[in-house]
Short mmCIF file of C-alpha atoms in Angstrom, two decimals:
data_model
loop_
_atom_site.label_atom_id
_atom_site.label_comp_id
_atom_site.label_asym_id
_atom_site.label_seq_id
_atom_site.Cartn_x
_atom_site.Cartn_y
_atom_site.Cartn_z
CA MET B 693 -31.71 50.85 -182.06
CA GLN B 694 -27.91 51.08 -182.15
CA ARG B 695 -27.87 52.53 -178.64
CA ARG B 696 -29.81 49.55 -177.30
CA ALA B 697 -27.23 47.20 -178.86
CA TRP B 698 -24.34 48.93 -177.07
CA ILE B 699 -26.21 48.79 -173.75
CA GLY B 700 -26.60 45.00 -174.23
CA VAL B 701 -22.89 44.54 -174.90
CA VAL B 702 -21.91 46.48 -171.80
CA MET B 703 -24.27 44.49 -169.57
CA GLY B 704 -22.84 41.21 -170.96
CA LEU B 705 -19.27 42.22 -170.15
CA ALA B 706 -20.29 43.19 -166.64
CA LEU B 707 -21.85 39.78 -166.12
CA VAL B 708 -18.68 37.97 -167.26
CA VAL B 709 -16.48 40.03 -164.95
CA GLY B 710 -18.81 39.37 -162.05
CA LEU B 711 -18.82 35.62 -162.55
CA GLY B 712 -15.02 35.61 -162.75
CA GLY B 713 -14.78 37.40 -159.45
CA VAL B 714 -17.11 34.90 -157.82
CA TYR B 715 -14.99 31.99 -159.16
CA LEU B 716 -11.72 33.41 -157.87
CA PHE B 717 -13.29 34.19 -154.48
CA GLY B 718 -14.54 30.61 -154.33
CA ARG B 719 -11.00 29.23 -154.94
CA ASN B 720 -9.62 31.33 -152.12
CA LYS B 721 -12.33 29.99 -149.83
CA GLU B 722 -11.16 26.37 -150.38
CA GLY B 723 -8.60 26.63 -147.58
CA PRO B 724 -4.92 27.52 -147.01
CA ALA B 725 -3.37 24.18 -148.23
CA ALA B 726 -3.88 24.90 -151.91
CA VAL B 727 -2.36 28.37 -151.55
CA GLN B 728 0.59 27.45 -149.30
CA GLY B 729 1.69 24.68 -151.61
CA GLU B 730 2.12 27.18 -154.41
CA ASN B 731 4.19 29.74 -152.47
CA ALA B 732 7.52 30.44 -154.16
CA GLY B 733 9.50 29.61 -151.02
CA GLU B 734 8.03 26.12 -150.73
CA SER B 735 8.55 24.77 -154.24
CA ARG B 736 11.54 23.24 -155.95
CA PRO B 737 12.59 24.14 -159.47
CA GLY B 738 10.14 22.60 -161.88
CA GLY B 739 7.15 23.26 -159.58
CA ARG B 740 7.70 20.24 -157.25
CA ARG B 741 6.37 20.93 -153.76
CA ASP B 742 8.36 20.42 -150.54
CA THR B 743 5.40 20.73 -148.14
CA VAL B 744 2.39 18.67 -147.16
CA ASP B 745 -0.55 19.37 -144.88
CA VAL B 746 -1.93 16.68 -142.58
CA ASN B 747 -5.39 16.40 -141.03
CA ALA B 748 -6.05 15.74 -137.36
CA ALA B 749 -6.09 11.95 -137.73
CA GLN B 750 -2.81 11.97 -139.61
CA ALA B 751 -1.22 14.34 -137.11
CA ASP B 752 -1.99 11.86 -134.32
CA LEU B 753 0.31 9.36 -136.07
CA LEU B 754 3.25 11.76 -135.90
CA SER B 755 5.57 12.59 -133.02
CA ILE B 756 6.74 16.21 -133.02
CA GLN B 757 9.69 17.24 -130.86
CA PRO B 758 12.25 20.05 -130.86
CA ILE B 759 15.66 19.07 -132.17
CA GLY B 760 18.26 19.05 -129.42
CA THR B 761 22.01 18.74 -128.99
CA HIS B 762 23.95 15.58 -128.26
CA VAL B 763 27.57 14.60 -127.70
CA PHE B 764 29.09 12.85 -130.70
CA GLN B 765 32.37 10.98 -130.92
CA LEU B 766 34.36 11.81 -134.03
CA GLN B 767 34.99 8.37 -135.45
CA ARG B 768 35.02 6.26 -138.57
CA SER B 769 33.33 2.87 -138.81
CA ALA B 770 33.19 0.19 -141.50
CA LEU B 771 33.60 -3.56 -142.06
CA GLY B 772 36.75 -5.65 -142.27
CA SER B 773 37.72 -9.32 -142.10
CA ILE B 774 39.82 -11.39 -139.73
CA ASP B 775 42.88 -13.24 -141.04
CA PHE B 776 45.92 -15.06 -139.70
CA ASN B 777 48.92 -12.93 -138.83
CA GLU B 778 51.28 -13.81 -141.66
CA ASN B 779 54.20 -12.32 -139.74
CA LEU B 780 53.62 -15.05 -137.15
CA THR B 781 52.92 -17.81 -139.70
CA THR B 782 55.66 -20.33 -140.51
CA GLN B 783 55.79 -22.60 -143.54
CA VAL B 784 57.51 -25.80 -142.47
CA PHE B 785 59.68 -27.24 -145.25
CA THR B 786 62.20 -30.05 -145.18
CA SER B 787 65.83 -29.10 -145.65
CA TYR B 788 66.43 -32.09 -147.94
CA GLN B 789 64.36 -33.92 -150.49
CA GLY B 790 62.74 -37.25 -149.76
CA LYS B 791 59.50 -39.21 -149.63
CA ILE B 792 57.19 -38.63 -146.69
CA ILE B 793 56.82 -41.70 -144.48
CA ALA B 794 54.23 -40.40 -142.01
CA ALA B 795 52.47 -37.15 -141.03
CA MET B 796 51.97 -36.66 -137.31
CA ALA B 797 49.58 -33.65 -137.22
CA ASP B 798 46.45 -32.43 -138.94
CA ILE B 799 44.78 -29.09 -139.67
CA GLY B 800 43.44 -27.53 -136.47
CA ASP B 801 45.91 -29.32 -134.19
CA ARG B 802 47.89 -27.24 -131.74
CA VAL B 803 51.56 -28.16 -131.71
CA LYS B 804 54.47 -27.28 -129.47
CA ARG B 805 57.84 -26.06 -130.57
CA GLY B 806 60.02 -29.06 -131.42
CA GLN B 807 57.06 -31.40 -131.90
CA VAL B 808 57.43 -33.88 -134.79
CA LEU B 809 55.24 -32.91 -137.77
CA PHE B 810 56.32 -35.52 -140.33
CA THR B 811 59.07 -37.97 -141.22
CA LEU B 812 60.56 -38.82 -144.60
CA ASP B 813 62.99 -41.22 -146.19
CA SER B 814 65.97 -39.09 -147.19
CA PRO B 815 68.70 -40.37 -149.55
CA ASP B 816 70.82 -37.36 -148.52
CA LEU B 817 70.67 -38.47 -144.89
CA ALA B 818 71.58 -42.02 -145.91
CA ALA B 819 74.63 -40.69 -147.77
CA ALA B 820 75.68 -38.56 -144.80
CA GLU B 821 75.39 -41.51 -142.41
CA SER B 822 77.35 -43.70 -144.82
CA THR B 823 80.12 -41.13 -144.82
CA LEU B 824 79.95 -41.06 -141.03
CA LEU B 825 80.43 -44.83 -140.80
CA THR B 826 83.34 -44.71 -143.26
CA THR B 827 85.13 -41.94 -141.41
CA ARG B 828 84.52 -43.70 -138.10
CA GLY B 829 86.16 -46.84 -139.49
CA VAL B 830 89.17 -44.83 -140.66
CA TYR B 831 89.35 -43.10 -137.29
CA ASP B 832 89.34 -46.43 -135.43
CA LEU B 833 92.07 -47.79 -137.76
CA THR B 834 94.35 -44.76 -137.40
CA THR B 835 93.83 -44.74 -133.65
CA SER B 836 94.97 -48.39 -133.39
CA ALA B 837 97.92 -47.66 -135.69
CA LEU B 838 98.91 -44.70 -133.54
CA HIS B 839 98.83 -46.84 -130.39
CA ARG B 840 101.16 -49.39 -131.99
CA ALA B 841 103.48 -46.66 -133.26
CA GLN B 842 103.66 -45.16 -129.78
CA ALA B 843 104.64 -48.51 -128.30
CA LEU B 844 107.34 -49.14 -130.93
CA TYR B 845 108.63 -45.61 -130.78
CA ALA B 846 109.03 -45.92 -127.02
CA VAL B 847 111.50 -48.82 -127.43
CA GLN B 848 113.09 -47.19 -130.48
CA GLY B 849 111.57 -49.82 -132.74
CA LEU B 850 110.08 -47.20 -135.08
CA ALA B 851 111.63 -44.33 -136.94
CA GLN B 852 110.56 -40.86 -135.88
CA LYS B 853 109.17 -39.98 -139.29
CA ASP B 854 106.95 -43.07 -139.25
CA TYR B 855 105.71 -42.15 -135.78
CA GLU B 856 104.92 -38.61 -136.87
CA GLN B 857 103.07 -39.95 -139.90
CA ALA B 858 100.92 -42.12 -137.64
CA VAL B 859 100.11 -39.08 -135.49
CA SER B 860 99.21 -37.03 -138.57
CA ASP B 861 96.97 -39.78 -139.97
CA GLN B 862 95.10 -40.06 -136.69
CA MET B 863 94.54 -36.29 -136.43
CA SER B 864 93.25 -36.17 -140.01
CA ALA B 865 90.86 -39.06 -139.33
CA GLU B 866 89.61 -37.36 -136.18
CA ALA B 867 88.87 -34.14 -138.09
CA SER B 868 87.01 -36.07 -140.80
CA LEU B 869 84.95 -37.85 -138.14
CA LYS B 870 83.92 -34.54 -136.51
CA SER B 871 82.93 -33.16 -139.91
CA ALA B 872 80.88 -36.29 -140.69
CA ARG B 873 79.11 -36.06 -137.33
CA GLU B 874 78.18 -32.42 -137.96
CA ALA B 875 76.85 -33.34 -141.39
CA VAL B 876 74.50 -35.87 -139.80
CA ARG B 877 73.57 -33.50 -136.98
CA ILE B 878 72.32 -30.97 -139.56
CA PHE B 879 69.58 -33.46 -140.43
CA GLY B 880 68.26 -33.18 -136.89
CA LYS B 881 69.94 -36.23 -135.37
CA THR B 882 70.86 -35.93 -131.70
CA ASP B 883 74.25 -36.88 -130.21
CA ALA B 884 72.71 -40.04 -128.78
CA GLU B 885 71.34 -41.04 -132.19
CA ILE B 886 74.68 -40.36 -133.86
CA GLU B 887 76.48 -42.47 -131.26
CA ARG B 888 74.00 -45.29 -131.80
CA ILE B 889 74.60 -45.17 -135.57
CA GLU B 890 78.35 -45.39 -135.03
CA THR B 891 78.09 -48.16 -132.45
CA GLN B 892 75.54 -50.33 -134.27
CA ARG B 893 76.98 -49.41 -137.66
CA LYS B 894 73.46 -49.25 -139.04
CA ILE B 895 72.16 -46.52 -141.36
CA ASP B 896 68.87 -44.85 -140.36
CA ALA B 897 67.66 -42.74 -143.33
CA THR B 898 64.48 -41.52 -141.55
CA LEU B 899 64.55 -37.74 -141.41
CA THR B 900 62.41 -36.12 -138.70
CA VAL B 901 60.95 -32.64 -139.33
CA ARG B 902 59.87 -30.74 -136.22
CA SER B 903 57.80 -27.60 -135.76
CA PRO B 904 60.04 -24.55 -135.32
CA VAL B 905 57.30 -22.66 -133.44
CA ALA B 906 54.34 -23.33 -131.19
CA GLY B 907 50.95 -22.65 -132.73
CA LEU B 908 48.02 -23.94 -134.76
CA VAL B 909 48.36 -26.08 -137.88
CA THR B 910 46.53 -23.98 -140.48
CA ALA B 911 47.46 -25.94 -143.63
CA ARG B 912 48.77 -29.40 -144.50
CA SER B 913 49.74 -30.91 -147.82
CA ALA B 914 51.90 -33.70 -146.39
CA GLN B 915 50.75 -37.20 -147.38
CA PRO B 916 52.64 -40.52 -147.05
CA GLY B 917 54.56 -41.27 -150.24
CA LEU B 918 54.65 -37.64 -151.39
CA LEU B 919 58.04 -36.50 -152.70
CA VAL B 920 58.99 -33.16 -151.17
CA GLN B 921 61.86 -30.84 -151.90
CA PRO B 922 63.23 -27.84 -149.99
CA GLY B 923 61.30 -24.64 -150.70
CA ASN B 924 58.87 -26.17 -153.20
CA ALA B 925 55.33 -24.90 -152.61
CA PRO B 926 53.04 -25.83 -151.09
CA ALA B 927 54.75 -26.33 -147.75
CA PRO B 928 54.04 -29.73 -146.14
CA PHE B 929 52.79 -27.88 -143.03
CA VAL B 930 51.91 -24.30 -142.09
CA VAL B 931 51.95 -23.42 -138.39
CA ALA B 932 50.63 -20.07 -137.15
CA ASP B 933 50.82 -18.31 -133.83
CA THR B 934 47.14 -17.39 -133.45
CA SER B 935 47.42 -15.27 -130.31
CA ILE B 936 47.45 -12.15 -132.51
CA LYS B 937 45.20 -11.91 -135.56
CA TRP B 938 45.05 -9.48 -138.45
CA LEU B 939 42.09 -7.26 -139.30
CA LEU B 940 42.15 -6.51 -143.02
CA ILE B 941 40.55 -3.15 -143.86
CA ASN B 942 39.58 -1.59 -147.18
CA ALA B 943 39.07 2.01 -146.08
CA THR B 944 37.24 4.36 -148.41
CA GLU B 945 39.19 7.08 -150.12
CA ALA B 946 37.26 9.69 -148.09
CA ASP B 947 38.05 8.00 -144.75
CA SER B 948 41.73 7.26 -145.46
CA PRO B 949 43.14 10.73 -144.54
CA ALA B 950 41.77 10.35 -141.00
CA LEU B 951 43.39 6.93 -140.46
CA ARG B 952 47.05 6.47 -139.62
CA GLU B 953 49.49 3.95 -138.21
CA GLY B 954 49.30 3.48 -134.46
CA GLN B 955 45.63 4.42 -134.02
CA THR B 956 43.63 2.19 -131.71
CA LEU B 957 40.34 0.75 -132.87
CA GLU B 958 37.41 -1.16 -131.43
CA VAL B 959 36.58 -4.39 -133.25
CA THR B 960 33.14 -6.01 -132.95
CA VAL B 961 32.55 -9.54 -134.29
CA PRO B 962 28.89 -10.36 -135.04
CA ALA B 963 29.58 -14.11 -135.21
CA LEU B 964 30.70 -14.03 -131.57
CA GLY B 965 27.56 -12.31 -130.33
CA GLY B 966 28.95 -8.81 -130.74
CA LYS B 967 32.05 -9.46 -128.62
CA THR B 968 34.51 -6.59 -128.86
CA PHE B 969 38.29 -6.60 -129.13
CA SER B 970 40.89 -3.86 -129.07
CA GLY B 971 43.33 -3.47 -131.93
CA ARG B 972 45.90 -1.13 -133.42
CA ILE B 973 46.59 -0.11 -137.01
CA LYS B 974 50.00 -1.38 -138.13
CA VAL B 975 50.09 -0.79 -141.89
CA VAL B 976 48.46 1.91 -144.04
CA GLY B 977 48.53 1.40 -147.81
CA ALA B 978 50.36 3.93 -149.96
CA ASN B 979 47.96 3.94 -152.90
CA VAL B 980 44.24 4.07 -153.72
CA ASP B 981 42.79 1.17 -155.69
CA PRO B 982 41.67 2.70 -159.01
CA VAL B 983 38.66 0.35 -159.25
CA THR B 984 37.26 0.25 -155.71
CA ARG B 985 38.62 3.65 -154.59
CA THR B 986 39.76 2.14 -151.31
CA VAL B 987 43.02 2.03 -149.36
CA GLN B 988 44.20 -1.27 -147.92
CA MET B 989 45.06 -1.20 -144.22
CA ARG B 990 45.98 -3.81 -141.66
CA ALA B 991 45.51 -3.86 -137.90
CA GLU B 992 46.71 -6.31 -135.25
CA VAL B 993 44.08 -7.65 -132.86
CA PRO B 994 45.22 -9.61 -129.77
CA ASP B 995 43.21 -12.81 -129.37
CA PRO B 996 44.38 -14.44 -126.12
CA GLY B 997 41.33 -16.72 -126.05
CA GLN B 998 42.01 -17.78 -129.66
CA VAL B 999 38.32 -17.46 -130.59
CA LEU B 1000 38.70 -15.38 -133.74
CA LYS B 1001 38.73 -17.37 -136.96
CA ALA B 1002 40.20 -16.36 -140.29
CA GLY B 1003 37.51 -15.07 -142.65
CA MET B 1004 35.16 -13.74 -139.96
CA TYR B 1005 33.51 -10.40 -140.67
CA ALA B 1006 34.22 -7.69 -138.12
CA ALA B 1007 33.01 -4.11 -137.69
CA TYR B 1008 35.57 -1.60 -136.52
CA ARG B 1009 35.35 1.91 -135.10
CA ILE B 1010 38.22 4.38 -134.92
CA ARG B 1011 38.08 7.64 -133.00
CA THR B 1012 39.57 10.44 -135.06
CA GLY B 1013 39.12 13.41 -132.73
CA ALA B 1014 37.73 14.79 -129.47
CA PRO B 1015 33.96 14.54 -128.79
CA VAL B 1016 31.79 17.41 -130.09
CA THR B 1017 28.38 18.72 -129.05
CA ALA B 1018 26.06 19.27 -132.01
CA LEU B 1019 22.45 19.05 -133.20
CA GLY B 1020 21.28 15.45 -133.30
CA ALA B 1021 18.16 13.80 -134.69
CA PRO B 1022 16.97 10.25 -134.02
CA HIS B 1023 17.40 7.69 -136.79
CA GLU B 1024 13.67 7.49 -137.54
CA ALA B 1025 13.50 11.24 -138.16
CA VAL B 1026 15.89 11.05 -141.13
CA VAL B 1027 14.65 9.83 -144.51
CA ARG B 1028 16.86 8.82 -147.42
CA GLU B 1029 15.24 10.18 -150.55
CA GLY B 1030 15.28 8.56 -153.98
CA ASP B 1031 18.08 10.83 -155.17
CA GLY B 1032 20.29 9.80 -152.24
CA SER B 1033 19.82 12.99 -150.23
CA MET B 1034 18.84 13.00 -146.55
CA SER B 1035 15.82 14.96 -145.33
CA ILE B 1036 13.97 15.85 -142.13
CA TRP B 1037 10.39 17.15 -141.79
CA VAL B 1038 10.07 20.50 -139.98
CA THR B 1039 6.86 22.11 -138.69
CA LYS B 1040 5.67 25.10 -136.70
CA ASN B 1041 2.09 24.09 -135.96
CA GLY B 1042 2.10 20.30 -136.27
CA ARG B 1043 -0.10 20.34 -139.36
CA HIS B 1044 1.88 22.10 -142.07
CA MET B 1045 5.04 20.03 -142.70
CA GLU B 1046 8.08 21.18 -144.66
CA ARG B 1047 10.77 18.82 -145.98
CA ARG B 1048 14.29 20.08 -145.28
CA THR B 1049 17.47 18.58 -146.84
CA VAL B 1050 20.23 18.03 -144.27
CA HIS B 1051 23.81 16.78 -144.21
CA LEU B 1052 24.81 14.18 -141.64
CA GLY B 1053 27.95 13.65 -139.60
CA ALA B 1054 28.73 11.20 -136.80
CA GLU B 1055 26.39 8.65 -135.22
CA GLU B 1056 26.07 8.04 -131.51
CA ASN B 1057 23.54 6.06 -129.44
CA GLY B 1058 20.80 6.15 -132.07
CA PHE B 1059 21.24 9.82 -133.00
CA LEU B 1060 22.66 11.30 -136.20
CA GLN B 1061 24.69 14.50 -136.15
CA ILE B 1062 23.11 17.29 -138.26
CA LEU B 1063 25.84 19.35 -139.89
CA ASP B 1064 23.55 21.84 -141.64
CA GLY B 1065 19.94 22.38 -142.70
CA LEU B 1066 18.38 22.88 -139.25
CA GLN B 1067 18.49 25.38 -136.42
CA ALA B 1068 18.43 24.61 -132.71
CA GLY B 1069 14.91 24.51 -131.29
CA GLU B 1070 13.09 23.81 -134.56
CA MET B 1071 10.26 21.27 -134.30
CA ILE B 1072 10.76 18.10 -136.30
CA ALA B 1073 8.82 14.90 -136.91
CA THR B 1074 10.70 12.24 -134.97
CA LYS B 1075 8.12 9.59 -135.82
CA GLY B 1076 6.26 9.15 -139.10
CA ALA B 1077 8.82 10.95 -141.30
CA ILE B 1078 8.72 8.20 -143.92
CA PHE B 1079 4.91 8.54 -144.03
CA LEU B 1080 5.27 12.24 -144.85
CA SER B 1081 7.80 11.54 -147.60
CA ASN B 1082 5.40 9.02 -149.13
CA MET B 1083 2.59 11.58 -149.04
CA LEU B 1084 4.77 14.13 -150.81
CA ALA B 1085 5.86 11.60 -153.45
CA THR B 1086 2.22 10.81 -154.19
CA ALA B 1087 1.31 14.49 -154.41
CA ASN B 1088 4.17 15.21 -156.79
#
């Protein structure tokens, strides 16, 4: 009886082992995808897969091509903004205080050098002209006295000391008159205007302020009746030479070592239909902004057609070295993953796809330079890469 019990136990164990073998054999018969996805070389830490398998219909949606080499320019590119060249911008102040009578130009007007911008009623000019008229009267009086002294001295009707006094008085009056004329001339009065003041003996306290440079009026605060003083901001007028603009650049900390004064750059302005200009870096900042981690730079961009406007966005490109030949993948083959990394899908048979993390370099004509992660001749998905990344995300 006991022997029969042991025989039953042994037969039961054999049955269990047999069923287990059938189950495992059945799993292996399900196909290669389930096995390949669990290979140690195709999983990330934590068991996350880096491969997907596609069926025939899905494979038709992909474009598989070998990665090739391309010529890449070593360059940096980013955005900047156009501004007026402050080195060619002039704030037009009056040299003396007074109330503005009239303003002759407006923002956006182009003015010539010497063109009248505004006039004002100046008490300082009135005082200078009053002094001029006084000294002119003294000069005329001493000149007449000298003529009489000369006539009397010629017939010995005047003592020598009195004659010499008359000569001295006339010379002093002449010097005072020259000084008074120069004082009025400082206010911008011409010789003809000074002569008219002396002849008509009429004070003209209107001070004329002219543009010291030719350019564009970029700012105006001048209004009739406004009291202005020398050097008090804001300036009544600001005139800028707009033939050369500034490009203001906030270069990243990583890009800044490759940029230096004197480098030429290509500037593209989207607002002008992608029109390009040539410029040159003039100033490189000496410090990195602790908040934005950028370095301020400034480039000069010639604008002979005067089409660039302050505040326009502009893209710039700077070549930092000789061209290099390297592996290059089209834009659509590169996928930015959720963690910020860049990946490309590699395959050997067009059905089993492996995600490979790569590092990128320069960009040229729609291709991205591959610094590492791929070998020449490997087959990659140049179309449908984002579809593969979505499949993998769903599987994980």
